Amino acid sequence: QEQLVESGGGLVQTGGSLRLSCAASGRTFSTSIMGWFRQAPGKEREFVAAISWSGGSTSYADSVKGRFTVSRDNAKNTVSLQMNTLKPEDTAVYYCAAGGTYWRNNYVRSSAEYRYWGQGTQVTVSS
């Protein structure tokens, strides 16, 4: 089992940067696929990024490619999301999630493949 706690959200101007962190506790963290999702008011939760247990494979939503970078440090049980060149449409509550170990691009982009979720952290980008 995994327990996840997110931090790093806040208010930033268009074009600015934020770094989100997710601290995990659990015996299987190092072998779990980790994902980032976001949900804006009136919208469904959507995929943002994912990273394999080794960190060797990553996946990004088209809307954030080239701007966001996901990384993990298994020794510290943390996963991070570096967000650059932020836009107002990035405004949402961001969640980290822990999934399984089987890496398939079509699976890691689905929220249904993740068992454990953090509480979420608010990111607001002013226009």
Short mmCIF file of C-alpha atoms in Angstrom, two decimals:
data_model
loop_
_atom_site.label_atom_id
_atom_site.label_comp_id
_atom_site.label_asym_id
_atom_site.label_seq_id
_atom_site.Cartn_x
_atom_site.Cartn_y
_atom_site.Cartn_z
CA GLN A 1 0.00 0.00 0.00
CA GLU A 2 1.04 3.58 -0.64
CA GLN A 3 0.20 6.83 1.15
CA LEU A 4 0.83 10.01 -0.84
CA VAL A 5 1.11 13.64 0.28
CA GLU A 6 1.44 16.45 -2.29
CA SER A 7 2.92 19.92 -1.82
CA GLY A 8 4.20 22.86 -3.85
CA GLY A 9 1.03 24.32 -5.31
CA GLY A 10 0.30 28.03 -5.32
CA LEU A 11 -0.43 31.15 -7.33
CA VAL A 12 1.84 32.08 -10.25
CA GLN A 13 1.70 34.46 -13.21
CA THR A 14 1.44 33.32 -16.80
CA GLY A 15 4.87 32.17 -17.96
CA GLY A 16 6.06 31.33 -14.45
CA SER A 17 7.15 28.04 -12.92
CA LEU A 18 6.19 25.76 -10.04
CA ARG A 19 7.58 22.47 -8.78
CA LEU A 20 5.16 19.99 -7.22
CA SER A 21 6.36 17.23 -4.91
CA CYS A 22 4.73 14.01 -3.75
CA ALA A 23 6.06 12.18 -0.70
CA ALA A 24 5.18 8.50 -0.55
CA SER A 25 5.22 5.93 2.22
CA GLY A 26 4.84 2.27 1.38
CA ARG A 27 6.81 -0.87 0.76
CA THR A 28 6.09 -0.97 -2.99
CA PHE A 29 6.82 2.64 -3.97
CA SER A 30 10.04 1.78 -5.78
CA THR A 31 8.19 -0.66 -8.06
CA SER A 32 5.09 1.49 -8.66
CA ILE A 33 4.26 3.51 -11.75
CA MET A 34 3.62 7.08 -10.60
CA GLY A 35 1.22 9.44 -12.33
CA TRP A 36 0.16 13.07 -12.16
CA PHE A 37 -3.42 14.10 -12.94
CA ARG A 38 -5.31 17.38 -12.71
CA GLN A 39 -8.91 18.52 -12.43
CA ALA A 40 -10.24 21.99 -13.21
CA PRO A 41 -13.68 23.28 -12.10
CA GLY A 42 -16.42 21.79 -14.25
CA LYS A 43 -13.97 19.43 -15.96
CA GLU A 44 -13.19 15.73 -15.64
CA ARG A 45 -9.90 14.61 -14.18
CA GLU A 46 -7.26 14.41 -16.91
CA PHE A 47 -3.87 12.80 -17.33
CA VAL A 48 -0.77 14.99 -17.08
CA ALA A 49 2.33 12.78 -16.80
CA ALA A 50 3.57 9.36 -15.67
CA ILE A 51 6.91 7.74 -14.87
CA SER A 52 7.93 4.07 -14.58
CA TRP A 53 9.34 2.45 -11.45
CA SER A 54 12.90 2.80 -12.76
CA GLY A 55 12.39 6.31 -14.12
CA GLY A 56 13.41 5.07 -17.56
CA SER A 57 10.00 5.59 -19.19
CA THR A 58 7.83 8.70 -19.12
CA SER A 59 4.59 9.80 -20.73
CA TYR A 60 3.09 13.29 -21.08
CA ALA A 61 -0.19 14.77 -22.20
CA ASP A 62 0.15 16.70 -25.46
CA SER A 63 -0.91 19.89 -23.68
CA VAL A 64 2.16 19.85 -21.38
CA LYS A 65 4.89 18.33 -23.57
CA GLY A 66 7.97 20.51 -23.62
CA ARG A 67 6.83 22.45 -20.55
CA PHE A 68 6.46 19.86 -17.75
CA THR A 69 9.00 17.29 -16.54
CA VAL A 70 8.25 14.36 -14.22
CA SER A 71 11.00 12.73 -12.15
CA ARG A 72 11.38 10.43 -9.16
CA ASP A 73 13.89 9.67 -6.44
CA ASN A 74 13.24 6.19 -5.10
CA ALA A 75 15.86 6.55 -2.36
CA LYS A 76 13.82 9.46 -0.94
CA ASN A 77 10.39 8.04 -1.86
CA THR A 78 9.44 11.16 -3.81
CA VAL A 79 8.08 12.03 -7.24
CA SER A 80 8.14 15.56 -8.65
CA LEU A 81 6.53 17.56 -11.43
CA GLN A 82 8.46 20.58 -12.71
CA MET A 83 6.05 22.93 -14.47
CA ASN A 84 7.47 25.70 -16.67
CA THR A 85 5.89 28.30 -18.96
CA LEU A 86 2.61 27.98 -17.11
CA LYS A 87 -0.63 29.05 -18.78
CA PRO A 88 -4.05 29.96 -17.32
CA GLU A 89 -5.43 26.70 -18.72
CA ASP A 90 -3.04 24.84 -16.39
CA THR A 91 -5.11 26.06 -13.42
CA ALA A 92 -6.41 22.97 -11.59
CA VAL A 93 -6.05 20.76 -8.55
CA TYR A 94 -3.09 18.45 -9.19
CA TYR A 95 -2.99 14.90 -7.83
CA CYS A 96 -0.25 12.30 -7.68
CA ALA A 97 -1.15 8.62 -7.89
CA ALA A 98 0.53 5.24 -7.53
CA GLY A 99 -0.25 2.37 -9.90
CA GLY A 100 1.15 -1.02 -10.82
CA THR A 101 4.35 -2.16 -12.49
CA TYR A 102 3.22 -3.02 -16.04
CA TRP A 103 4.15 -0.15 -18.35
CA ARG A 104 1.88 0.45 -21.33
CA ASN A 105 1.33 3.95 -22.67
CA ASN A 106 -2.42 3.47 -23.07
CA TYR A 107 -2.73 2.20 -19.49
CA VAL A 108 -0.57 4.71 -17.62
CA ARG A 109 -2.66 7.57 -19.05
CA SER A 110 -5.87 6.19 -17.47
CA SER A 111 -6.87 7.17 -13.93
CA ALA A 112 -8.50 3.75 -13.52
CA GLU A 113 -5.06 2.12 -13.46
CA TYR A 114 -4.02 3.89 -10.24
CA ARG A 115 -4.96 2.56 -6.82
CA TYR A 116 -3.58 5.18 -4.42
CA TRP A 117 -4.10 8.95 -4.64
CA GLY A 118 -2.85 12.01 -2.83
CA GLN A 119 -5.08 14.75 -1.43
CA GLY A 120 -4.32 17.20 -4.24
CA THR A 121 -2.67 20.62 -4.36
CA GLN A 122 -4.10 23.75 -5.99
CA VAL A 123 -2.25 25.42 -8.87
CA THR A 124 -3.59 28.78 -10.04
CA VAL A 125 -2.11 30.63 -13.03
CA SER A 126 -3.22 34.25 -13.36
CA SER A 127 -4.03 35.68 -16.78
#
